[in-house]
Short mmCIF file of N, CA and C in Angstrom, two decimals:
data_model
loop_
_atom_site.label_atom_id
_atom_site.label_comp_id
_atom_site.label_asym_id
_atom_site.label_seq_id
_atom_site.Cartn_x
_atom_site.Cartn_y
_atom_site.Cartn_z
N MET A 1157 -0.35 -6.46 38.13
CA MET A 1157 -0.88 -6.22 36.92
C MET A 1157 -0.36 -6.16 35.82
N ASN A 1158 -1.02 -6.73 34.73
CA ASN A 1158 -0.27 -6.70 33.34
C ASN A 1158 -1.02 -6.06 32.48
N LYS A 1159 -2.25 -5.70 32.60
CA LYS A 1159 -3.09 -5.19 31.54
C LYS A 1159 -4.26 -4.60 32.16
N ILE A 1160 -5.10 -3.72 31.32
CA ILE A 1160 -6.29 -3.17 31.96
C ILE A 1160 -7.54 -3.46 31.04
N TRP A 1161 -8.48 -3.51 31.48
CA TRP A 1161 -9.83 -3.60 30.89
C TRP A 1161 -10.69 -2.44 30.77
N PHE A 1162 -10.39 -1.41 30.13
CA PHE A 1162 -11.33 -0.34 30.14
C PHE A 1162 -12.12 -0.39 28.94
N GLY A 1163 -13.38 -0.01 28.94
CA GLY A 1163 -14.10 -0.23 27.80
C GLY A 1163 -15.59 -0.71 28.01
N GLU A 1164 -16.02 -1.04 29.09
CA GLU A 1164 -17.24 -1.61 29.21
C GLU A 1164 -18.16 -0.43 28.73
N SER A 1165 -19.12 -0.56 27.84
CA SER A 1165 -20.20 0.09 27.18
C SER A 1165 -19.49 1.36 26.37
N PHE A 1166 -18.13 1.41 26.17
CA PHE A 1166 -17.52 2.38 25.16
C PHE A 1166 -18.08 2.24 23.75
N ASP A 1167 -18.27 3.49 23.23
CA ASP A 1167 -18.56 3.34 21.70
C ASP A 1167 -17.32 3.84 20.85
N TYR A 1168 -16.32 2.77 20.61
CA TYR A 1168 -15.22 2.93 20.06
C TYR A 1168 -15.23 3.61 18.81
N ASN A 1169 -16.07 3.60 18.17
CA ASN A 1169 -16.21 4.32 16.85
C ASN A 1169 -16.52 5.78 16.98
N ASN A 1170 -16.84 6.32 18.13
CA ASN A 1170 -17.04 7.76 18.42
C ASN A 1170 -16.39 8.29 19.43
N MET A 1171 -15.32 7.82 19.72
CA MET A 1171 -14.21 8.37 20.71
C MET A 1171 -13.32 8.98 19.88
N SER A 1172 -12.75 10.11 20.43
CA SER A 1172 -11.72 11.00 19.83
C SER A 1172 -10.40 10.21 20.10
N PRO A 1173 -9.39 10.67 19.20
CA PRO A 1173 -7.83 10.08 19.57
C PRO A 1173 -7.61 10.54 20.96
N ALA A 1174 -7.86 11.50 21.43
CA ALA A 1174 -7.55 12.13 22.78
C ALA A 1174 -8.14 10.90 23.81
N ASN A 1175 -9.34 10.72 23.57
CA ASN A 1175 -10.02 9.62 24.44
C ASN A 1175 -9.34 8.34 24.42
N TRP A 1176 -9.08 8.04 23.26
CA TRP A 1176 -8.57 6.68 23.12
C TRP A 1176 -7.23 6.63 24.06
N LEU A 1177 -6.52 7.54 23.71
CA LEU A 1177 -5.01 7.75 24.47
C LEU A 1177 -5.45 7.75 26.06
N VAL A 1178 -5.99 8.37 26.26
CA VAL A 1178 -6.18 9.00 27.77
C VAL A 1178 -7.20 8.01 28.66
N GLU A 1179 -8.27 7.56 27.82
CA GLU A 1179 -9.28 6.99 28.73
C GLU A 1179 -9.55 5.53 28.39
N ALA A 1180 -9.09 5.15 27.03
CA ALA A 1180 -9.25 3.54 26.78
C ALA A 1180 -8.05 2.76 26.78
N SER A 1181 -6.69 3.37 26.39
CA SER A 1181 -5.57 2.40 26.23
C SER A 1181 -5.19 2.44 27.79
N GLY A 1182 -4.29 1.57 27.81
CA GLY A 1182 -3.53 1.58 29.00
C GLY A 1182 -2.12 2.31 29.13
N ILE A 1183 -1.91 3.05 27.99
CA ILE A 1183 -0.64 3.62 27.95
C ILE A 1183 0.00 4.69 28.95
N PRO A 1184 -1.10 5.55 29.32
CA PRO A 1184 -0.75 6.57 30.54
C PRO A 1184 -0.32 5.59 31.78
N PHE A 1185 -0.62 4.41 31.94
CA PHE A 1185 -0.29 3.58 33.21
C PHE A 1185 0.86 2.52 32.88
N GLY A 1186 1.46 2.64 31.57
CA GLY A 1186 2.53 1.87 31.29
C GLY A 1186 2.00 0.24 30.86
N LEU A 1187 0.90 0.05 30.62
CA LEU A 1187 0.22 -1.33 30.69
C LEU A 1187 -0.53 -1.33 29.20
N MET A 1188 -0.95 -2.38 28.82
CA MET A 1188 -1.66 -2.53 27.51
C MET A 1188 -2.99 -2.57 27.88
N GLY A 1189 -3.98 -2.35 26.93
CA GLY A 1189 -5.34 -2.38 27.52
C GLY A 1189 -6.05 -3.43 26.40
N ASP A 1190 -7.17 -3.90 26.82
CA ASP A 1190 -8.16 -4.67 26.03
C ASP A 1190 -9.36 -4.15 25.71
N MET A 1191 -9.90 -4.22 24.44
CA MET A 1191 -11.11 -3.60 24.10
C MET A 1191 -12.41 -4.58 24.53
N LEU A 1192 -13.43 -4.12 25.02
CA LEU A 1192 -14.40 -5.07 25.46
C LEU A 1192 -15.83 -4.81 24.75
N GLN A 1193 -16.22 -3.65 24.80
CA GLN A 1193 -17.67 -3.50 24.13
C GLN A 1193 -17.56 -3.81 22.50
N GLY A 1194 -18.44 -4.72 22.24
CA GLY A 1194 -18.77 -5.01 20.79
C GLY A 1194 -17.37 -5.51 19.86
N GLY A 1195 -16.58 -5.79 20.66
CA GLY A 1195 -15.07 -6.18 19.78
C GLY A 1195 -14.16 -4.81 19.59
N GLY A 1196 -14.51 -3.81 20.02
CA GLY A 1196 -13.86 -2.53 19.81
C GLY A 1196 -13.60 -2.12 18.32
N ASN A 1197 -12.64 -1.45 17.91
CA ASN A 1197 -12.33 -1.17 16.73
C ASN A 1197 -11.00 -1.70 16.48
N PRO A 1198 -10.76 -2.75 15.57
CA PRO A 1198 -9.38 -3.37 15.52
C PRO A 1198 -8.24 -2.50 15.01
N TRP A 1199 -8.73 -1.51 14.19
CA TRP A 1199 -7.78 -0.81 13.47
C TRP A 1199 -7.12 0.37 14.54
N ARG A 1200 -8.31 1.13 15.07
CA ARG A 1200 -7.99 1.95 15.97
C ARG A 1200 -7.14 1.48 16.95
N GLY A 1201 -7.83 0.45 17.58
CA GLY A 1201 -6.96 -0.24 18.62
C GLY A 1201 -5.57 -0.53 18.48
N MET A 1202 -5.06 -0.95 17.29
CA MET A 1202 -3.71 -1.11 17.01
C MET A 1202 -2.89 0.16 17.11
N VAL A 1203 -3.46 1.34 16.97
CA VAL A 1203 -2.67 2.57 17.15
C VAL A 1203 -2.39 2.69 18.56
N TYR A 1204 -3.01 2.00 19.46
CA TYR A 1204 -2.64 2.22 20.77
C TYR A 1204 -2.28 0.87 21.47
N GLY A 1205 -2.01 -0.21 20.55
CA GLY A 1205 -1.38 -1.57 20.97
C GLY A 1205 -2.53 -2.34 21.77
N MET A 1206 -3.71 -2.25 21.12
CA MET A 1206 -5.11 -2.81 21.78
C MET A 1206 -5.56 -3.85 20.73
N THR A 1207 -6.02 -4.82 21.27
CA THR A 1207 -6.93 -5.92 20.71
C THR A 1207 -8.10 -6.20 21.53
N VAL A 1208 -8.99 -6.76 20.89
CA VAL A 1208 -10.35 -7.27 22.04
C VAL A 1208 -9.76 -8.50 22.82
N ARG A 1209 -10.16 -8.58 23.90
CA ARG A 1209 -10.09 -9.67 24.77
C ARG A 1209 -10.62 -10.86 24.24
N TYR A 1210 -9.75 -12.09 24.17
CA TYR A 1210 -10.15 -13.35 23.65
C TYR A 1210 -10.73 -14.26 25.00
N PRO A 1211 -11.71 -15.05 24.58
CA PRO A 1211 -12.67 -15.08 23.38
C PRO A 1211 -13.81 -14.02 23.76
N TRP A 1212 -14.07 -13.51 22.69
CA TRP A 1212 -15.43 -12.65 22.53
C TRP A 1212 -16.10 -12.40 21.53
N ASN A 1213 -17.35 -12.87 21.59
CA ASN A 1213 -18.19 -12.74 20.38
C ASN A 1213 -19.52 -11.94 21.07
N THR A 1214 -19.88 -11.17 20.17
CA THR A 1214 -21.04 -10.46 20.51
C THR A 1214 -21.81 -9.82 19.20
N GLU A 1215 -23.09 -10.09 19.40
CA GLU A 1215 -24.22 -9.66 18.39
C GLU A 1215 -23.78 -10.34 16.95
N GLY A 1216 -23.32 -11.40 16.97
CA GLY A 1216 -22.99 -12.05 15.60
C GLY A 1216 -21.80 -11.36 15.18
N VAL A 1217 -20.81 -10.48 15.49
CA VAL A 1217 -19.83 -9.88 15.07
C VAL A 1217 -18.50 -10.91 15.85
N SER A 1218 -17.98 -11.48 14.90
CA SER A 1218 -16.46 -12.07 15.24
C SER A 1218 -15.43 -10.96 15.88
N CYS A 1219 -15.00 -11.33 17.09
CA CYS A 1219 -14.27 -10.60 17.89
C CYS A 1219 -12.93 -11.53 18.36
N ASP A 1220 -12.45 -11.98 17.23
CA ASP A 1220 -11.34 -12.97 17.54
C ASP A 1220 -10.05 -12.41 17.17
N PRO A 1221 -9.32 -12.08 18.08
CA PRO A 1221 -8.08 -11.26 17.86
C PRO A 1221 -6.59 -12.10 17.55
N ARG A 1222 -6.87 -13.52 17.39
CA ARG A 1222 -6.06 -14.33 16.94
C ARG A 1222 -4.95 -14.18 15.57
N ASP A 1223 -5.89 -13.68 14.49
CA ASP A 1223 -5.08 -13.41 13.33
C ASP A 1223 -4.19 -12.21 13.32
N ILE A 1224 -4.54 -11.07 14.23
CA ILE A 1224 -3.68 -10.09 14.56
C ILE A 1224 -2.68 -10.49 15.44
N TRP A 1225 -3.07 -11.41 16.52
CA TRP A 1225 -1.74 -11.99 17.30
C TRP A 1225 -0.83 -12.57 16.62
N LYS A 1226 -1.33 -13.28 15.46
CA LYS A 1226 -0.25 -14.17 14.49
C LYS A 1226 0.65 -13.15 13.86
N ILE A 1227 0.16 -11.91 13.42
CA ILE A 1227 1.05 -10.93 12.84
C ILE A 1227 2.05 -10.53 14.14
N TRP A 1228 1.50 -10.14 15.08
CA TRP A 1228 2.56 -9.63 16.27
C TRP A 1228 3.69 -10.71 16.32
N ASP A 1229 3.01 -12.01 16.53
CA ASP A 1229 4.22 -13.27 16.71
C ASP A 1229 5.32 -13.10 15.46
N GLU A 1230 4.80 -13.39 14.30
CA GLU A 1230 5.62 -13.23 13.10
C GLU A 1230 6.39 -12.18 13.18
N PHE A 1231 6.33 -10.92 13.25
CA PHE A 1231 6.83 -9.63 13.38
C PHE A 1231 7.75 -9.70 14.80
N GLY A 1232 7.39 -10.29 15.83
CA GLY A 1232 8.22 -10.09 16.91
C GLY A 1232 8.01 -8.86 17.76
N ILE A 1233 6.51 -8.66 18.01
CA ILE A 1233 6.28 -7.35 18.46
C ILE A 1233 6.81 -7.07 20.10
N GLU A 1234 7.11 -8.32 20.29
CA GLU A 1234 7.55 -8.08 21.86
C GLU A 1234 8.96 -7.38 21.98
N SER A 1235 9.57 -7.45 20.82
CA SER A 1235 11.07 -6.79 20.81
C SER A 1235 11.08 -5.54 20.24
N ALA A 1236 9.75 -5.13 19.64
CA ALA A 1236 9.72 -3.71 18.99
C ALA A 1236 9.70 -2.54 19.91
N ARG A 1237 9.83 -1.56 19.41
CA ARG A 1237 9.88 -0.14 20.46
C ARG A 1237 8.74 0.52 19.58
N MET A 1238 7.48 0.78 20.54
CA MET A 1238 6.37 1.34 20.19
C MET A 1238 6.47 2.80 20.01
N ILE A 1239 6.18 3.51 19.24
CA ILE A 1239 6.34 5.12 19.07
C ILE A 1239 5.12 5.59 18.50
N GLY A 1240 4.37 6.23 19.40
CA GLY A 1240 2.79 6.50 19.04
C GLY A 1240 3.05 8.12 18.24
N TYR A 1241 1.77 8.22 17.71
CA TYR A 1241 1.59 9.38 16.89
C TYR A 1241 1.66 10.75 17.76
N TRP A 1242 1.47 10.41 19.15
CA TRP A 1242 1.50 11.31 19.84
C TRP A 1242 2.92 11.89 20.43
N GLU A 1243 3.80 11.19 20.18
CA GLU A 1243 5.34 11.54 20.38
C GLU A 1243 5.97 12.28 19.43
N LYS A 1244 6.60 13.48 19.72
CA LYS A 1244 7.13 14.17 18.76
C LYS A 1244 8.07 13.74 17.71
N LYS A 1245 8.85 12.75 18.27
CA LYS A 1245 9.77 11.89 17.39
C LYS A 1245 9.24 10.82 16.44
N CYS A 1246 7.85 10.51 16.56
CA CYS A 1246 7.51 9.38 15.67
C CYS A 1246 8.14 9.70 14.31
N PRO A 1247 8.91 8.69 13.80
CA PRO A 1247 9.34 8.80 12.54
C PRO A 1247 8.32 8.76 11.01
N VAL A 1248 7.26 8.32 11.58
CA VAL A 1248 5.93 8.13 10.16
C VAL A 1248 4.82 9.18 10.91
N LYS A 1249 4.68 9.95 9.72
CA LYS A 1249 3.50 10.68 9.74
C LYS A 1249 2.46 10.64 8.73
N THR A 1250 1.34 11.32 8.82
CA THR A 1250 0.39 10.84 7.63
C THR A 1250 0.33 12.46 7.11
N SER A 1251 -0.31 12.49 5.80
CA SER A 1251 -0.57 13.63 5.14
C SER A 1251 -2.06 14.11 5.48
N HIS A 1252 -2.85 13.41 6.41
CA HIS A 1252 -4.25 13.96 6.59
C HIS A 1252 -4.49 13.97 8.08
N PRO A 1253 -4.99 15.03 8.48
CA PRO A 1253 -5.40 15.39 10.10
C PRO A 1253 -6.20 14.37 10.90
N GLY A 1254 -6.98 13.65 9.99
CA GLY A 1254 -7.91 12.65 10.45
C GLY A 1254 -7.21 11.11 10.69
N ILE A 1255 -6.03 10.90 9.91
CA ILE A 1255 -5.42 9.63 9.84
C ILE A 1255 -4.17 9.58 10.85
N TYR A 1256 -3.94 8.50 11.97
CA TYR A 1256 -2.90 8.60 12.62
C TYR A 1256 -2.27 7.38 12.37
N ALA A 1257 -0.98 7.42 12.79
CA ALA A 1257 0.06 6.36 12.80
C ALA A 1257 0.82 5.95 13.74
N THR A 1258 0.99 4.92 14.47
CA THR A 1258 1.94 4.40 15.62
C THR A 1258 2.83 3.42 14.84
N ILE A 1259 4.01 3.40 15.38
CA ILE A 1259 4.95 2.38 14.66
C ILE A 1259 5.28 1.36 15.94
N TYR A 1260 5.87 0.28 15.37
CA TYR A 1260 6.26 -0.64 16.04
C TYR A 1260 7.92 -1.02 15.48
N GLN A 1261 8.83 -0.29 16.15
CA GLN A 1261 10.15 -0.56 15.22
C GLN A 1261 11.06 -1.52 15.82
N LYS A 1262 11.91 -2.22 14.87
CA LYS A 1262 12.72 -3.10 14.97
C LYS A 1262 14.02 -2.59 14.17
N GLU A 1263 14.95 -3.27 14.15
CA GLU A 1263 16.27 -2.79 13.50
C GLU A 1263 15.91 -3.00 11.88
N SER A 1264 15.43 -3.91 11.39
CA SER A 1264 15.36 -4.23 10.07
C SER A 1264 14.08 -3.82 9.61
N LYS A 1265 12.85 -3.68 10.15
CA LYS A 1265 11.81 -3.38 9.70
C LYS A 1265 10.89 -2.74 10.57
N THR A 1266 9.80 -2.29 10.20
CA THR A 1266 8.97 -1.59 11.27
C THR A 1266 7.35 -1.90 10.82
N LEU A 1267 6.66 -2.05 11.99
CA LEU A 1267 5.19 -2.30 11.54
C LEU A 1267 4.43 -0.96 11.92
N ILE A 1268 3.59 -0.56 10.76
CA ILE A 1268 2.93 0.71 10.97
C ILE A 1268 1.29 0.27 11.23
N ALA A 1269 0.74 0.99 12.20
CA ALA A 1269 -0.80 0.76 12.59
C ALA A 1269 -1.12 2.24 12.20
N VAL A 1270 -2.31 2.18 11.18
CA VAL A 1270 -2.91 3.34 10.82
C VAL A 1270 -4.29 3.27 11.00
N ALA A 1271 -4.83 4.30 11.43
CA ALA A 1271 -6.44 4.32 11.88
C ALA A 1271 -6.99 5.48 11.27
N SER A 1272 -7.99 5.60 10.89
CA SER A 1272 -8.88 6.73 10.39
C SER A 1272 -9.82 7.22 11.35
N TRP A 1273 -9.88 8.75 11.61
CA TRP A 1273 -10.88 9.45 12.12
C TRP A 1273 -11.57 10.14 11.15
N ALA A 1274 -11.12 10.11 9.93
CA ALA A 1274 -11.96 10.77 8.80
C ALA A 1274 -13.51 10.33 8.78
N GLU A 1275 -14.25 11.49 8.40
CA GLU A 1275 -15.78 10.86 8.25
C GLU A 1275 -16.08 10.33 6.82
N GLN A 1276 -15.26 10.37 5.88
CA GLN A 1276 -15.50 9.82 4.70
C GLN A 1276 -14.27 8.88 3.96
N PRO A 1277 -14.24 8.22 3.00
CA PRO A 1277 -13.09 7.58 2.25
C PRO A 1277 -12.17 8.64 2.06
N ILE A 1278 -10.96 8.36 2.25
CA ILE A 1278 -10.10 9.39 1.96
C ILE A 1278 -8.73 8.49 1.04
N LYS A 1279 -7.90 9.18 0.88
CA LYS A 1279 -6.38 8.79 0.37
C LYS A 1279 -5.57 9.56 1.17
N PHE A 1280 -4.40 8.92 1.58
CA PHE A 1280 -3.38 9.80 2.54
C PHE A 1280 -2.10 9.00 1.99
N SER A 1281 -1.12 9.92 2.16
CA SER A 1281 0.27 9.41 2.08
C SER A 1281 1.33 9.53 3.39
N PHE A 1282 2.29 8.91 3.30
CA PHE A 1282 3.03 9.03 4.59
C PHE A 1282 4.15 10.08 4.18
N GLN A 1283 4.68 10.58 5.42
CA GLN A 1283 5.85 11.29 5.49
C GLN A 1283 6.87 10.46 6.51
N PHE A 1284 8.08 10.09 5.95
CA PHE A 1284 8.93 9.25 6.78
C PHE A 1284 10.31 10.02 7.04
N ASP A 1285 10.67 9.93 8.32
CA ASP A 1285 11.99 10.14 8.80
C ASP A 1285 12.97 9.04 8.37
N TRP A 1286 13.30 8.76 7.01
CA TRP A 1286 14.22 7.55 6.68
C TRP A 1286 15.24 7.17 7.57
N LYS A 1287 16.04 8.33 8.00
CA LYS A 1287 17.10 8.12 8.88
C LYS A 1287 16.77 7.46 10.25
N ALA A 1288 15.66 7.99 10.81
CA ALA A 1288 15.19 7.22 12.11
C ALA A 1288 14.68 5.86 11.98
N LEU A 1289 14.29 5.45 10.57
CA LEU A 1289 13.81 4.41 10.35
C LEU A 1289 14.87 3.59 10.14
N GLY A 1290 15.98 3.85 9.56
CA GLY A 1290 17.17 3.09 9.15
C GLY A 1290 16.85 2.41 7.97
N ILE A 1291 16.23 2.89 7.10
CA ILE A 1291 15.87 2.33 5.63
C ILE A 1291 15.99 3.31 4.59
N ASP A 1292 16.92 2.60 3.79
CA ASP A 1292 17.18 3.51 2.30
C ASP A 1292 15.67 3.63 1.80
N PRO A 1293 15.18 4.72 1.28
CA PRO A 1293 13.82 4.96 0.77
C PRO A 1293 13.81 4.39 -0.54
N GLU A 1294 15.05 4.54 -1.43
CA GLU A 1294 15.05 3.90 -2.58
C GLU A 1294 14.72 2.29 -2.64
N LYS A 1295 15.05 1.75 -1.47
CA LYS A 1295 14.93 0.13 -1.26
C LYS A 1295 13.84 -0.03 -0.46
N ALA A 1296 12.82 0.77 -0.12
CA ALA A 1296 11.85 0.47 0.70
C ALA A 1296 10.48 0.06 0.08
N ILE A 1297 9.72 -0.92 0.70
CA ILE A 1297 8.51 -1.32 0.24
C ILE A 1297 7.44 -1.26 1.43
N LEU A 1298 6.06 -0.99 1.33
CA LEU A 1298 4.89 -1.15 2.16
C LEU A 1298 4.25 -2.37 1.81
N ILE A 1299 3.99 -3.28 2.78
CA ILE A 1299 3.51 -4.32 2.54
C ILE A 1299 2.18 -4.58 3.63
N ALA A 1300 1.03 -4.66 3.31
CA ALA A 1300 -0.04 -5.11 4.19
C ALA A 1300 -0.27 -6.47 3.97
N PRO A 1301 0.05 -7.15 5.21
CA PRO A 1301 -0.16 -8.94 5.11
C PRO A 1301 -1.71 -8.86 5.28
N GLU A 1302 -2.19 -9.99 4.70
CA GLU A 1302 -3.62 -10.53 4.63
C GLU A 1302 -3.62 -10.82 6.25
N ILE A 1303 -4.80 -10.44 6.68
CA ILE A 1303 -5.39 -10.55 7.95
C ILE A 1303 -6.90 -10.72 8.04
N LYS A 1304 -7.26 -11.68 8.33
CA LYS A 1304 -8.71 -12.22 8.09
C LYS A 1304 -9.67 -11.24 8.85
N ASN A 1305 -10.72 -10.49 8.27
CA ASN A 1305 -11.61 -9.76 8.69
C ASN A 1305 -11.20 -8.46 9.04
N PHE A 1306 -9.71 -8.06 8.41
CA PHE A 1306 -9.00 -6.72 8.80
C PHE A 1306 -8.53 -6.21 7.56
N GLN A 1307 -7.89 -6.80 6.70
CA GLN A 1307 -7.39 -6.28 5.57
C GLN A 1307 -6.98 -7.61 4.47
N HIS A 1308 -6.69 -7.16 3.37
CA HIS A 1308 -6.16 -8.13 2.13
C HIS A 1308 -4.80 -7.63 1.99
N TYR A 1309 -3.98 -8.63 1.65
CA TYR A 1309 -2.63 -8.46 1.37
C TYR A 1309 -2.60 -7.46 0.10
N THR A 1310 -1.70 -6.45 0.17
CA THR A 1310 -1.75 -5.42 -0.62
C THR A 1310 -0.09 -5.00 -0.57
N ILE A 1311 0.63 -4.48 -1.74
CA ILE A 1311 1.75 -3.73 -1.62
C ILE A 1311 1.55 -2.36 -2.12
N PHE A 1312 2.44 -1.40 -1.23
CA PHE A 1312 2.45 0.01 -1.74
C PHE A 1312 4.01 0.48 -1.89
N LYS A 1313 4.10 1.45 -2.52
CA LYS A 1313 5.65 2.14 -2.50
C LYS A 1313 5.38 3.38 -1.41
N PRO A 1314 6.69 3.77 -0.75
CA PRO A 1314 6.42 4.69 0.14
C PRO A 1314 5.67 6.05 -0.45
N GLY A 1315 5.57 6.34 -1.61
CA GLY A 1315 5.11 7.82 -1.92
C GLY A 1315 3.73 7.75 -2.48
N ASP A 1316 3.16 6.36 -2.32
CA ASP A 1316 1.80 6.18 -2.90
C ASP A 1316 0.72 6.83 -2.07
N SER A 1317 -0.41 7.14 -2.60
CA SER A 1317 -1.49 7.52 -1.96
C SER A 1317 -2.29 6.12 -1.57
N ILE A 1318 -2.72 6.14 -0.19
CA ILE A 1318 -3.07 4.92 0.16
C ILE A 1318 -4.73 5.03 0.60
N PRO A 1319 -5.65 4.42 0.15
CA PRO A 1319 -6.93 4.59 0.39
C PRO A 1319 -7.46 4.00 1.78
N VAL A 1320 -8.20 4.76 2.55
CA VAL A 1320 -8.75 4.20 3.77
C VAL A 1320 -10.14 4.72 4.05
N GLU A 1321 -10.92 3.62 4.46
CA GLU A 1321 -12.38 3.87 4.68
C GLU A 1321 -12.50 4.34 6.05
N PRO A 1322 -13.67 4.97 6.46
CA PRO A 1322 -13.97 5.81 7.74
C PRO A 1322 -13.85 4.63 8.70
N LYS A 1323 -13.03 5.02 9.99
CA LYS A 1323 -13.19 3.86 11.06
C LYS A 1323 -12.59 2.60 10.71
N LYS A 1324 -11.61 2.74 9.72
CA LYS A 1324 -10.74 1.58 9.49
C LYS A 1324 -9.29 2.00 9.38
N GLY A 1325 -8.55 1.07 8.76
CA GLY A 1325 -6.83 1.32 8.74
C GLY A 1325 -6.23 0.26 8.05
N TRP A 1326 -4.83 0.59 8.36
CA TRP A 1326 -4.06 -0.58 7.89
C TRP A 1326 -3.12 -1.01 8.98
N LEU A 1327 -2.22 -2.40 8.68
CA LEU A 1327 -1.27 -2.58 9.30
C LEU A 1327 -0.21 -2.98 8.41
N LEU A 1328 0.89 -2.34 8.36
CA LEU A 1328 1.82 -2.32 7.41
C LEU A 1328 3.01 -2.49 7.54
N TYR A 1329 3.72 -3.47 7.00
CA TYR A 1329 5.19 -3.25 7.31
C TYR A 1329 6.17 -2.64 6.31
N ILE A 1330 6.91 -1.60 6.93
CA ILE A 1330 7.96 -0.94 5.96
C ILE A 1330 9.18 -1.64 6.13
N GLN A 1331 9.78 -2.12 5.06
CA GLN A 1331 10.93 -2.77 5.03
C GLN A 1331 11.65 -2.69 3.71
N ARG A 1332 12.89 -3.22 3.69
CA ARG A 1332 13.94 -3.22 2.33
C ARG A 1332 13.15 -4.09 1.47
N LYS A 1333 13.02 -3.88 0.19
CA LYS A 1333 12.66 -4.77 -0.78
C LYS A 1333 13.33 -5.98 -0.72
N ASN A 1334 12.56 -7.35 -1.12
CA ASN A 1334 13.30 -8.31 -1.12
C ASN A 1334 13.83 -9.10 0.37
N GLN A 1335 13.04 -8.47 1.15
CA GLN A 1335 13.63 -9.13 2.68
C GLN A 1335 12.76 -10.15 3.13
#
């Protein structure tokens, strides 16, 4: 067994982070999980290492994970270490209790998955453990790559307030400038 398919009839937009972790993701079993019902929620899914199962189209909603998989391949996610928000030593935290961040860490750059459980649009900032990330904060930049039906290309500085819509999020690289 290499993955689980939890989620038949799940309402991914109305599940708490605890339900995502314990009930929907495969993390407690050491496996990845696929989202099923209605394509899931791609932002929240990334916080748990999940995408929708391919191919999956429902009710006119495009549920194609290939653009996210492309980012995984470009980043080399298979050689990254996943550190979830639920781990005490996660080196990336957010300033808002309804915004969660999980990282996929490599030696020279890190991919941050951010998802909102806030009920309204908000702005948040990150708190970084720069030593654990192995990045000089004076030379760091946050880049949101273009991902179709997910996010537009955007650049942030580490101290910026980052806007996020309810039930959405970001996939951001934190890396050295000019890398």
